[in-house]
Coordinates of C-alpha atoms and ligand atoms in Angstrom, one line a residue:
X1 CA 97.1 105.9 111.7
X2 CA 96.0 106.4 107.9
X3 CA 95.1 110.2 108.1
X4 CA 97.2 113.2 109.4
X5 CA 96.3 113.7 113.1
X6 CA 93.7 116.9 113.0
X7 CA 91.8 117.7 116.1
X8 CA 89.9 121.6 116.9
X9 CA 87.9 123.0 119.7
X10 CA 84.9 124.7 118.6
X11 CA 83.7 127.1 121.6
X12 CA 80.8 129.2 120.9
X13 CA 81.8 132.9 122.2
X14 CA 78.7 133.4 124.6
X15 CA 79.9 134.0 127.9
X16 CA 83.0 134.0 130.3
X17 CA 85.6 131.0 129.1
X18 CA 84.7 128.4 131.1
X19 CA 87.2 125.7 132.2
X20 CA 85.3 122.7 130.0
X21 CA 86.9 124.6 127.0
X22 CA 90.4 124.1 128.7
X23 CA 89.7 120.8 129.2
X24 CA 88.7 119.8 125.4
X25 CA 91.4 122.4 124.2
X26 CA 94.0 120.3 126.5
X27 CA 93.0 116.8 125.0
X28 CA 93.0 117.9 121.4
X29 CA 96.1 120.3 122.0
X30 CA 98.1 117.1 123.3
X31 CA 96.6 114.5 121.5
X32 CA 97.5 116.7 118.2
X33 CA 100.6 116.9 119.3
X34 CA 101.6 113.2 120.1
X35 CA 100.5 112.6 116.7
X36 CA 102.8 115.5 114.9
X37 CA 99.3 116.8 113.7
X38 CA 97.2 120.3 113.9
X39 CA 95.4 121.9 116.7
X40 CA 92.8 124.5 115.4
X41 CA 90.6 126.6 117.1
X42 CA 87.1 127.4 115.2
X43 CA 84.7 129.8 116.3
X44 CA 81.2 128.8 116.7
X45 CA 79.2 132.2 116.4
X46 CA 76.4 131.3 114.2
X47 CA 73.9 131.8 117.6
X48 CA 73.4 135.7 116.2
X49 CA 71.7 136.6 119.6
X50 CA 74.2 135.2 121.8
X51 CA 77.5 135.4 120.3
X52 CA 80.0 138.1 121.9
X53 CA 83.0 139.7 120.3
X54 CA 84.4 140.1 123.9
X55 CA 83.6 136.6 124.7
X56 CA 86.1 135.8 121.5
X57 CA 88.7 137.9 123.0
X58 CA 87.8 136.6 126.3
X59 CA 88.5 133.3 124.9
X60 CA 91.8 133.5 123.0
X61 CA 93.1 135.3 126.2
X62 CA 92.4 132.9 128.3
X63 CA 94.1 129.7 125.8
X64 CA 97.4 131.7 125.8
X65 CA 97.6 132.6 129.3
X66 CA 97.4 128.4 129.4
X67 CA 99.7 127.6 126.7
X68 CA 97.7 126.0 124.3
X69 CA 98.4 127.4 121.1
X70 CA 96.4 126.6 117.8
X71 CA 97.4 126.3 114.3
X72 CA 95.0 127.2 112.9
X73 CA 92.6 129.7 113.8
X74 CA 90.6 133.0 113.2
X75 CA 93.5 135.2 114.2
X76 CA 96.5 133.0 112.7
X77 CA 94.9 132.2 109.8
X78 CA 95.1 128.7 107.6
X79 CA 94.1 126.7 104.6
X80 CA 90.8 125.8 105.4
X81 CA 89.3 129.3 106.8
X82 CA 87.7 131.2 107.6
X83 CA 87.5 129.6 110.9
X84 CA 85.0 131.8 112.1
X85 CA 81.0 130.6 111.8
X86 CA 79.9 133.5 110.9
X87 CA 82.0 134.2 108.1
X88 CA 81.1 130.9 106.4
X89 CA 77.0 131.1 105.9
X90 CA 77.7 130.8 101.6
X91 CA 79.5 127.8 102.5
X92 CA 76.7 126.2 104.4
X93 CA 73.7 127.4 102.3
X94 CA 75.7 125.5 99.1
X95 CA 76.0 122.4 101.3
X96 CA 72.3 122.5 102.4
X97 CA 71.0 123.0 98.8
X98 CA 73.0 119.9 97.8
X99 CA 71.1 118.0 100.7
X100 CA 67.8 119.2 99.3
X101 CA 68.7 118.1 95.6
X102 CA 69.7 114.8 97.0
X103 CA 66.4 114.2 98.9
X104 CA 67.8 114.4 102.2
X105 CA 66.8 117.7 103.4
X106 CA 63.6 119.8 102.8
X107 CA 62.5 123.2 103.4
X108 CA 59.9 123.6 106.1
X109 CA 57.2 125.9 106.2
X110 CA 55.5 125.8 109.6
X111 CA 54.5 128.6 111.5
X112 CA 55.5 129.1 115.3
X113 CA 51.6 128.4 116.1
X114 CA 51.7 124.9 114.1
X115 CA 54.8 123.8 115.8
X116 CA 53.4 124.9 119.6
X117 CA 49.9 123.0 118.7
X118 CA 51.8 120.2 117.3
X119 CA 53.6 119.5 120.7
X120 CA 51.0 120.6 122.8
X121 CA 49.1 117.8 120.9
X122 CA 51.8 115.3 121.4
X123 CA 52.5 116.2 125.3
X124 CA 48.6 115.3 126.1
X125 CA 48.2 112.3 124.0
X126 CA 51.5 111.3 126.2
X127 CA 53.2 110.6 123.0
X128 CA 57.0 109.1 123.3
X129 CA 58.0 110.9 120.5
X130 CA 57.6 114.7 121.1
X131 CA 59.0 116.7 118.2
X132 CA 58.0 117.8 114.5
X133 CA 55.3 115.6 112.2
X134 CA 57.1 115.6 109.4
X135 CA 54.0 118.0 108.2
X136 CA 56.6 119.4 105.4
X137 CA 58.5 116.2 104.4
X138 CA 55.9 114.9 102.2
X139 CA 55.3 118.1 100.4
X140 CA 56.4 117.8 96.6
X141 CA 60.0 119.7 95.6
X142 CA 57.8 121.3 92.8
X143 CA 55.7 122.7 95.5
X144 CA 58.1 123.5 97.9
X145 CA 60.0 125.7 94.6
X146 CA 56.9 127.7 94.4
X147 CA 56.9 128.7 98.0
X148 CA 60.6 129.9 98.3
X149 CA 60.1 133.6 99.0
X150 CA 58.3 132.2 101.9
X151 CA 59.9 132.4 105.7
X152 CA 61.3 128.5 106.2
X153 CA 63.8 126.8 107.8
X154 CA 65.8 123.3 106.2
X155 CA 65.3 120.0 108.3
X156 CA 67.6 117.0 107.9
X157 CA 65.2 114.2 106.7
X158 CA 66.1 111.3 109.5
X159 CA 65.6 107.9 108.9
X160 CA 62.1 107.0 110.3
X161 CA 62.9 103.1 111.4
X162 CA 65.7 100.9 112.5
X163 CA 68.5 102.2 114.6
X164 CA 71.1 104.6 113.9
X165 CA 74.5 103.3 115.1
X166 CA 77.6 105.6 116.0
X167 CA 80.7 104.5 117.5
X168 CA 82.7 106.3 120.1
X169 CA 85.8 105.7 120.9
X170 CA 85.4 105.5 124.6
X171 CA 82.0 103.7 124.8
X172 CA 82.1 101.4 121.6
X173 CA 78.9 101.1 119.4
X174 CA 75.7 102.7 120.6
X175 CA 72.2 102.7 118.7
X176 CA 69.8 105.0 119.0
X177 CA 66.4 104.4 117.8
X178 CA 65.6 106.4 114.3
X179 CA 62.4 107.1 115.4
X180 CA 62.8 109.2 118.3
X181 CA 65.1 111.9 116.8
X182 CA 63.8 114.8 115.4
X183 CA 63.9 116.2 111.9
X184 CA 66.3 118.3 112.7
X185 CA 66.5 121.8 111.3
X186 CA 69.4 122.8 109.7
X187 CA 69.4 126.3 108.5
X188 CA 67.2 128.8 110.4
X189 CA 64.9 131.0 108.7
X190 CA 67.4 134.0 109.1
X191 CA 69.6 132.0 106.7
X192 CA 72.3 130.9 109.8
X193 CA 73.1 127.6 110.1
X194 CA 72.5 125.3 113.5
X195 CA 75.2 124.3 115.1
X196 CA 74.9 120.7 113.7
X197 CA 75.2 121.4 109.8
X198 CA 77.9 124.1 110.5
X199 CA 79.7 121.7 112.9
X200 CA 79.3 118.6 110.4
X201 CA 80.2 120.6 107.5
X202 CA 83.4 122.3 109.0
X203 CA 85.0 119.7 110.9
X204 CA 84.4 117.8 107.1
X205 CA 85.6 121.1 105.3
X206 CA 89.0 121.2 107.8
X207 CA 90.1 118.1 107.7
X208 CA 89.1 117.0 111.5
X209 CA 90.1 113.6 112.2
X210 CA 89.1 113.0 116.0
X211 CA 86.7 114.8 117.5
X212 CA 87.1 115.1 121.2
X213 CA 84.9 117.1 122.8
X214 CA 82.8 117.1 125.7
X215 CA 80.1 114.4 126.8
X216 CA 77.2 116.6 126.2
X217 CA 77.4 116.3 122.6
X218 CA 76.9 112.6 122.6
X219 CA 73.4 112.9 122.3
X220 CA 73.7 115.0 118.5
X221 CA 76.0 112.0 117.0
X222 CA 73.5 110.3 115.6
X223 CA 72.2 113.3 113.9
X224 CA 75.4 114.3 112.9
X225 CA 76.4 110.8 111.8
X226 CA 72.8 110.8 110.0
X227 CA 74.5 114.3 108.0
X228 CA 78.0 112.6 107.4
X229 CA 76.0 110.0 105.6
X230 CA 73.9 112.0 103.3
X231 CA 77.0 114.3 102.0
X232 CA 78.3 110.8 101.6
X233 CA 81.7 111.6 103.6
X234 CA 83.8 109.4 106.1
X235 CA 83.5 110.5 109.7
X236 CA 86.0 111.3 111.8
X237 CA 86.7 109.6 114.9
X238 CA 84.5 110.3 117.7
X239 CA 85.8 110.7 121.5
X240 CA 83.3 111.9 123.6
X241 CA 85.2 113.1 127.0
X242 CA 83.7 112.5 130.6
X243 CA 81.4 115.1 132.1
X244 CA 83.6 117.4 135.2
X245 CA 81.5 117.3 137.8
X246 CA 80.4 118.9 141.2
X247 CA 81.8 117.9 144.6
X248 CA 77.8 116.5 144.4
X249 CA 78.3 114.5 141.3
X250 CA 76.4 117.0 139.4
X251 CA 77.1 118.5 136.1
X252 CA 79.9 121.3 136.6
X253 CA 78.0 124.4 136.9
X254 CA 79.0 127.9 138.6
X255 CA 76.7 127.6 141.3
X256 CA 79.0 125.0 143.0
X257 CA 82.1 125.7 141.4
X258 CA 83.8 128.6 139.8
X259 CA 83.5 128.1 135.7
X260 CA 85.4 130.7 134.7
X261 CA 88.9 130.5 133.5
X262 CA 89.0 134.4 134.4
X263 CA 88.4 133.1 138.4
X264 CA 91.2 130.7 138.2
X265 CA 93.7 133.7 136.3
X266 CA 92.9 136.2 138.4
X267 CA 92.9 133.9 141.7
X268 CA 96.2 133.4 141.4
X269 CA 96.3 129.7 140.1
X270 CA 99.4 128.5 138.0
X271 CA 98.5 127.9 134.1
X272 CA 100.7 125.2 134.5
X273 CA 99.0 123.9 137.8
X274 CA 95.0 124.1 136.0
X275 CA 96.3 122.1 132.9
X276 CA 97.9 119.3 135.4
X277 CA 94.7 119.1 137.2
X278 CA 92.9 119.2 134.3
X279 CA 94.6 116.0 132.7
X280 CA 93.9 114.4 135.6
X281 CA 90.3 114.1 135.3
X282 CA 89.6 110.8 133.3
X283 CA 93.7 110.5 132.5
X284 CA 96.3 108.6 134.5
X285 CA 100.0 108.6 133.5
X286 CA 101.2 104.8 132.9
X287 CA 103.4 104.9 136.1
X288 CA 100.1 107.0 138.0
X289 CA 102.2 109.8 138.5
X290 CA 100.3 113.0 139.9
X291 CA 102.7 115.5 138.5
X292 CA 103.4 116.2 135.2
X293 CA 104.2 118.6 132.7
X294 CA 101.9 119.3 129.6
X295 CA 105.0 118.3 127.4
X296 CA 104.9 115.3 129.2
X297 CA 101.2 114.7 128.6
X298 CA 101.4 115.9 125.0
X299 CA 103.8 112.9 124.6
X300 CA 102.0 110.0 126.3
X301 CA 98.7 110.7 126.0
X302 CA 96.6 107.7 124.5
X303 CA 92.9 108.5 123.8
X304 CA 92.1 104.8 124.5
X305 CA 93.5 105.2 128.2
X306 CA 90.5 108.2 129.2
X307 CA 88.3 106.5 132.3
X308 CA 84.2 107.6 132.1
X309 CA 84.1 108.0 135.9
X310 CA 82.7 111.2 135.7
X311 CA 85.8 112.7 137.2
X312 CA 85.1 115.4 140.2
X313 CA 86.5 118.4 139.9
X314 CA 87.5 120.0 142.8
X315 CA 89.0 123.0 144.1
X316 CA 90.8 121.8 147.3
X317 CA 92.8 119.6 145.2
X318 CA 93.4 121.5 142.5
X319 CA 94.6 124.2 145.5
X320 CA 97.1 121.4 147.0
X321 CA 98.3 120.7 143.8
X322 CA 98.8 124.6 142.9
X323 CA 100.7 124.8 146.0
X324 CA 103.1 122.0 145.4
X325 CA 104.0 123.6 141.9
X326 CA 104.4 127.5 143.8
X327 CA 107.1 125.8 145.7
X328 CA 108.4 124.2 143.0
X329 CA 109.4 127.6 142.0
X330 CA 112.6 129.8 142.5
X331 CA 111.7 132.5 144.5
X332 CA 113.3 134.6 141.5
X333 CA 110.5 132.7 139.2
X334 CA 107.7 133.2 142.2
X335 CA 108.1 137.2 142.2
X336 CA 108.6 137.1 138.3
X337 CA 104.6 135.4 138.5
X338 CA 103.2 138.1 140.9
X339 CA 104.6 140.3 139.0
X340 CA 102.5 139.5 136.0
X341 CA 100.2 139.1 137.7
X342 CA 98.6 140.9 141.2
X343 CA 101.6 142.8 141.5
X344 CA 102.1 143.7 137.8
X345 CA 102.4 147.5 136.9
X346 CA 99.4 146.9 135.0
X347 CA 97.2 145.9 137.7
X348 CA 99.0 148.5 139.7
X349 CA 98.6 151.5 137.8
X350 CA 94.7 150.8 138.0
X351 CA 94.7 150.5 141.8
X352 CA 97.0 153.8 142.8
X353 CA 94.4 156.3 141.3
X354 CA 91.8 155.2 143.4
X355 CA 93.8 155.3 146.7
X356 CA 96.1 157.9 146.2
X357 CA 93.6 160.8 147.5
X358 CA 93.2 158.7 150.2
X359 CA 96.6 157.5 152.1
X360 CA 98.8 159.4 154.0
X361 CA 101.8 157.5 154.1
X362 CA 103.1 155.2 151.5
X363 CA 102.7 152.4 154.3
X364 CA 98.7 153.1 153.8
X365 CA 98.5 151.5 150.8
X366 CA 98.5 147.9 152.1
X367 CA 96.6 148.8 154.8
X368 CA 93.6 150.8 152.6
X369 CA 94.3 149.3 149.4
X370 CA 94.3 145.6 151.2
X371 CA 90.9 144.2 149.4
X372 CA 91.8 145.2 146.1
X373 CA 94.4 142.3 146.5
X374 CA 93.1 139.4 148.3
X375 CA 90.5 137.0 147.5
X376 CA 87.8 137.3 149.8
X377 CA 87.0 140.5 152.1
X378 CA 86.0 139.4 156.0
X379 CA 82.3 141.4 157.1
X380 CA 82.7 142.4 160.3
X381 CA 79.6 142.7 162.6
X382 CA 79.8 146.5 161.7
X383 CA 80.2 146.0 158.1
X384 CA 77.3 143.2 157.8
X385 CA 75.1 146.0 159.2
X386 CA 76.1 148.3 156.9
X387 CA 75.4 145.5 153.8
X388 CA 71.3 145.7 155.1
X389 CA 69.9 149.4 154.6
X390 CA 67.6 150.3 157.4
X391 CA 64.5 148.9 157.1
X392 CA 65.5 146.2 155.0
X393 CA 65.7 142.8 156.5
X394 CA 69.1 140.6 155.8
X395 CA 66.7 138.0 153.8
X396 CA 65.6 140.9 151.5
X397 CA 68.8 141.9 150.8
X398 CA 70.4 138.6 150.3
X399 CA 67.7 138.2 148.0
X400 CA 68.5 141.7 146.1
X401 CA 71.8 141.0 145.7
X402 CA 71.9 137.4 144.8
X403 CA 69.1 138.5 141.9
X404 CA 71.4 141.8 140.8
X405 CA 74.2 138.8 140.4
X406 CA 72.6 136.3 139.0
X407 CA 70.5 138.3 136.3
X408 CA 72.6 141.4 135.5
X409 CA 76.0 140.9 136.6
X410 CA 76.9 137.2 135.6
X411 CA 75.5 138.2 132.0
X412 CA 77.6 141.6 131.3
X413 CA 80.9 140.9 129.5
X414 CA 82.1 144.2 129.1
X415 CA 82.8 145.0 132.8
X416 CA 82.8 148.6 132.7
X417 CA 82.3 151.8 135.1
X418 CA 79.9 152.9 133.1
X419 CA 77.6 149.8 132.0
X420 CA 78.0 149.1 135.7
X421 CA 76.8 152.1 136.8
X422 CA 73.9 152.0 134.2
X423 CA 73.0 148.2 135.3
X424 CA 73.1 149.3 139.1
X425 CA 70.9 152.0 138.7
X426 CA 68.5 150.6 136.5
X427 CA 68.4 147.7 139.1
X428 CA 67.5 150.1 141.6
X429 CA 64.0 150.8 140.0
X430 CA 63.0 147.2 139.1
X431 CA 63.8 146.4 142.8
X432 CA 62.1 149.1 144.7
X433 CA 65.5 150.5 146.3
X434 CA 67.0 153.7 146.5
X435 CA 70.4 154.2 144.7
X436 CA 71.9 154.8 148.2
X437 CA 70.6 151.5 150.0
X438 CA 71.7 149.2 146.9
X439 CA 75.5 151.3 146.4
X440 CA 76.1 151.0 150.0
X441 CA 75.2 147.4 150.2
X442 CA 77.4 146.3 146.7
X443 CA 80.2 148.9 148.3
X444 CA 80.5 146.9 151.2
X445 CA 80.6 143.5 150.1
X446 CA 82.7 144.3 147.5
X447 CA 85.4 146.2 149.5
X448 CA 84.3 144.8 153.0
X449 CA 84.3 148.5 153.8
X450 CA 81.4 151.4 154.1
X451 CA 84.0 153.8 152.7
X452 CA 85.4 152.8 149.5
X453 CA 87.0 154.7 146.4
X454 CA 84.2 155.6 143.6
X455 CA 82.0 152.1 143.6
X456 CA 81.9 151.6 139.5
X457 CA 85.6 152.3 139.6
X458 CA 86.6 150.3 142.0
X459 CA 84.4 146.9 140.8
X460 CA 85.8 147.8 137.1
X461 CA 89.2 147.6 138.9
X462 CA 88.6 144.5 140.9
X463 CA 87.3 142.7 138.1
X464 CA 84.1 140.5 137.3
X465 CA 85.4 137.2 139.1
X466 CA 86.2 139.1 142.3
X467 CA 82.9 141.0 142.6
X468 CA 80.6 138.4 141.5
X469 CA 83.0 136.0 144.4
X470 CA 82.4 138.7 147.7
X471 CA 78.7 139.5 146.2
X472 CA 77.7 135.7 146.0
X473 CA 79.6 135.4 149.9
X474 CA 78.1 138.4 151.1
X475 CA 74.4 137.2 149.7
X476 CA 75.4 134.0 151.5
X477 CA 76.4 135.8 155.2
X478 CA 73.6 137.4 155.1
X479 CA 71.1 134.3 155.1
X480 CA 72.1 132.6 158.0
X481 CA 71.4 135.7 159.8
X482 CA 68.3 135.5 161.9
Ligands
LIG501 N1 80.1 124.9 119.7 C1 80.1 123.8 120.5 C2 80.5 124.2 122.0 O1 80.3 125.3 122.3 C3 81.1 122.8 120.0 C4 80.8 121.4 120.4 C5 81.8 120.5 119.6 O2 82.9 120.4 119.9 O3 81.3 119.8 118.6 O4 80.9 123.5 122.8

C-alpha cells in the first residue's frame, strides 16, 4: 500500500448514537489498525438546526464505553484540525471560491418560489430528471460579481452528458448517468457548507485514505467524485459497507430495533459482546469462527473479505452471543461489570433518594425499588387499568402515548426533570388531557406501578432508553385490548 493507512468516522451529532456509527467506527478503527495507520473521529455539525452539543458528548461517550479510540479528534487534537465542521467554514468558503474561479462552481440566485415552480413544472410534465435547470449556470461571472450582496447559494457545476464512473471497493466500477444528478449546492446561503463540499474537502484536507462508511452514501459518490476532480485531487479509496437491516429485511430503523448505543449500555450488553456481533455482519474470520476479540479483528481484517448480503441484525443473537461472553467471565470480573454499571454507586446514589422516604426495611429496597433495575415492568390487570384514565378508551391512550413518544420524547436529548416536566405538560394541552390522566398513565408504564416516587425524577433516573422501552410496550398492551 503506497499511502499511510488513514481512515475517520464522520457522525453528524443530531440525535442518540446509533449503533451504524459503531459499526463504521469498528471497520475503520480495525482496519486502521491492521495497517499501523490513524483512526480519527471528525465531527460533522455544519446542519446549524440540527446539530446537538449533547449529541457530541453523547457520541464520544458511547465510542469509549466500546473501546474504539481515535487519534485524532476534536477533543485529542491533531495535525489536520480542527476536526470539528463547524469550526472550519473559512476553510470551505476558500475552497469554494477556487471552484468558482476554475469554472466549476457558480453562485446561484434563485428564490424558494423559482425552485418550487421549477419542480412542480418538472413533476407534471413527468420529467425523469427532477431537480434544478441550471437557470444560474449560464449567467456571466461579470454578472454574477455584481449580484454578490445578494442571498445565494454555490452549486457544483455537474457534467451534463456521459457517465460518471466511481469505483468501490466492494462493488467494482459503477456509472451513473451525468444527467440525472443535480447541480448540487455547495455552500448554503447562511455561508455553511453541505455535507458534500465539507466531507470532500476534509477527508482531502486530513489525509483520508479509505473511506468506509455506510451504504447510504453510495448514492453521493458520484457527486463527490465529480468535486475530487475539479480540485484536481486523487480520491481515496471508497468502501461502501452493507446496509444492517431489520429482522424484515428493512433498513435498520428504531421502530423494529433499538438504534441507540445508550439501549444496548444501559441494557446491560457487553462492549465487548456489541463489537463481536457487530463484525459479524458482512465479516467472517478465515477459520468462520463466531468468537473473537476486537484485537483479533483489528489484526485480520481484510476490506476485500466484507459480503453485501445485507446482513440482519438481530437482537436474539446478539443476546446468545452476550451470554456466552457473561460466562466467559470470572464471577470476580462479572460483579466488577455490574458494578459499573446497574449496581454502580453512581447509578445508586440516584435511586436511594427517591425510595428512601418510602421503605421500611432495608429489605424494601428490592422489593420497591425493583423497576428502577430491570428492563421491562409487567402491567398487571390492575395496573393496565390504571394506564387508561376513565373515560378514555385503551385505543386513545395508546394513541396519546405512542404520539408523546414519538414526537417529544424520542427528540429531547437533554433528559431532564425539568424539560420533562415542561414537555409533559405542554403535551397535556395539545392533547386535550388533564395533567392528572396523562402523569398517571406515563407513571404507570414507566414504573409498572400507580404509586411511584416524583414522575420527572424518577424517568430522569431511569433514563431515556428505559422510558421510551416501557412507554413504546405499554402503547403496545394497550392496543390489543378490546
Ligand atoms: N456525516 C455523515 C454521517 O452522519 C458522514 C458520512 C460519511 O462517512 O461520509 O453519517
Amino acid at each position: 500500500m503506497s499511502r499511510t493507512v488513514r481512515t475517520r468516522i464522520a457522525p453528524s451529532p443530531t440525535g442518540d448514537p446509533h449503533v451504524g456509527t459503531a459499526y463504521a467506527a469498528l471497520f475503520n478503527y480495525a482496519f486502521a489498525h491492521t495497517h499501523g495507520g490513524q483512526f480519527i473521529l471528525r465531527i460533522e455539525d455544519t446542519d446549524r438546526t440540527r446539530s446537538n452539543q449533547a449529541s457530541e458528548a453523547m457520541i464520544f461517550e458511547a465510542l469509549h464505553w466500546l473501546g474504539l479510540t481515535w487519534d485524532e479528534g476534536p477533543d485529542v487534537g491533531g495535525p489536520c484540525g480542527p476536526y470539528r465542521q463547524s469550526e472550519r467554514s473559512e476553510i470551505y468558503r476558500e475552497h469554494v471560491k477556487r471552484l468558482i474561479n476554475a469554472g466549476h462552481a457558480y453562485p446561484c440566485f434563485c428564490s424558494k418560489e423559482r425552485l418550487d415552480k421549477v419542480r412542480a413544472r418538472q413533476q407534471a410534465e413527468g420529467s425523469t430528471t427532477v431537480g434544478y435547470d441550471g437557470h444560474c449556470r449560464a449567467m456571466a461571472p461579470a454578472d454574477a460579481a455584481l449580484r454578490r450582496g445578494e442571498p445565494h447559494v454555490v452549486r457544483l457545476a455537474m457534467p451534463r452528458e456521459g457517465q460518471i464512473v466511481v469505483k468501490d471497493l466492494l462493488r467494482g466500477e459503477i456509472a451513473f448517468e451525468a444527467a440525472g444528478i443535480d447541480d448540487q449546492v455547495l455552500l448554503k446561503s447562511d455561508g455553511f457548507p453541505t455535507y458534500h463540499l465539507a466531507n470532500v474537502v476534509d477527508d482531502h484536507l486530513m489525509e483520508i485514505s479509505h473511506v468506509i462508511r455506510a451504504e447510504e452514501w453510495l448514492s453521493s459518490l458520484p457527486k463527490h467524485v465529480q468535486l475530487y476532480r475539479a480540485f484536481g485531487w486523487e480520491p481515496p479509496v471508497f468502501c461502501h459497507l452493507p446496509l444492517l437491516r431489520n429482522a424484515d429485511r428493512s433498513k435498520i430503523s428504531k421502530r423494529k430495533n433499538p438504534v441507540s448505543l445508550n439501549y444496548y449500555r444501559r441494557a446491560g450488553y457487553l462492549p465487548e459482546a456489541l463489537l463481536n456481533y457487530l463484525a459479524l455482519m458482512g465479516w467472517a474470520m478465515p477459520d468462520e469462527r463466531e468468537e473473537f476479540s476486537l484485537e483479533e479483528f483489528a489484526r485480520l481484517l481484510e476490506l476485500e473479505r466484507i459480503t453485501l448480503g445485507g446482513p440482519i441484525f438481530d437482537l436474539e443473537k446478539l443476546s446468545w452471543l452476550n451470554g456466552k461472553y457473561i460466562r466467559g467471565l470470572t464471577v470476580v470480573q462479572l460483579l466488577e461489570r455490574l458494578r459499573a454499571g446497574l449496581l454502580g454507586d453512581d447509578y445508586l446514589l440516584q435511586v436511594l433518594p427517591l425510595i428512601q422516604e418510602r421503605i421500611e426495611t432495608l429489605e424494601d429496597f428490592l422489593d420497591y425499588g425493583r423497576f428502577f433495575f430491570v428492563g421491562d415492568v409487567a402491567y398487571d390487570d390492575q395496573a393496565l387499568k390504571k394506564l387508561v384514565p376513565k373515560g378514555r378508551t385503551p385505543q386513545d391512550t395508546a394513541k396519546v402515548l405512542k404520539t408523546l413518544l414519538d414526537e417529544h420524547l424520542d427528540p429531547l436529548l437533554d433528559w431532564q426533570p425539568e424539560r420533562l416536566e415542561s414537555i409533559l405538560r405542554s403535551f397535556c394541552e395539545a392533547a386535550g388531557w388533564s395533567p392528572n390522566e396523562l402523569f398517571m398513565s406515563v407513571r404507570v408504564a414507566v414504573t409498572g406501578r400507580a404509586a411511584s416516587p416524583p414522575l420527572f425524577d424518577t424517568m430522569a433516573v431511569l433514563g431515556k432508553e428505559v422510558c421510551r422501552r416501557r412507554i413504546r410496550r405499554a402503547a403496545g398492551a394497550l392496543k390489543s385490548i378490546k
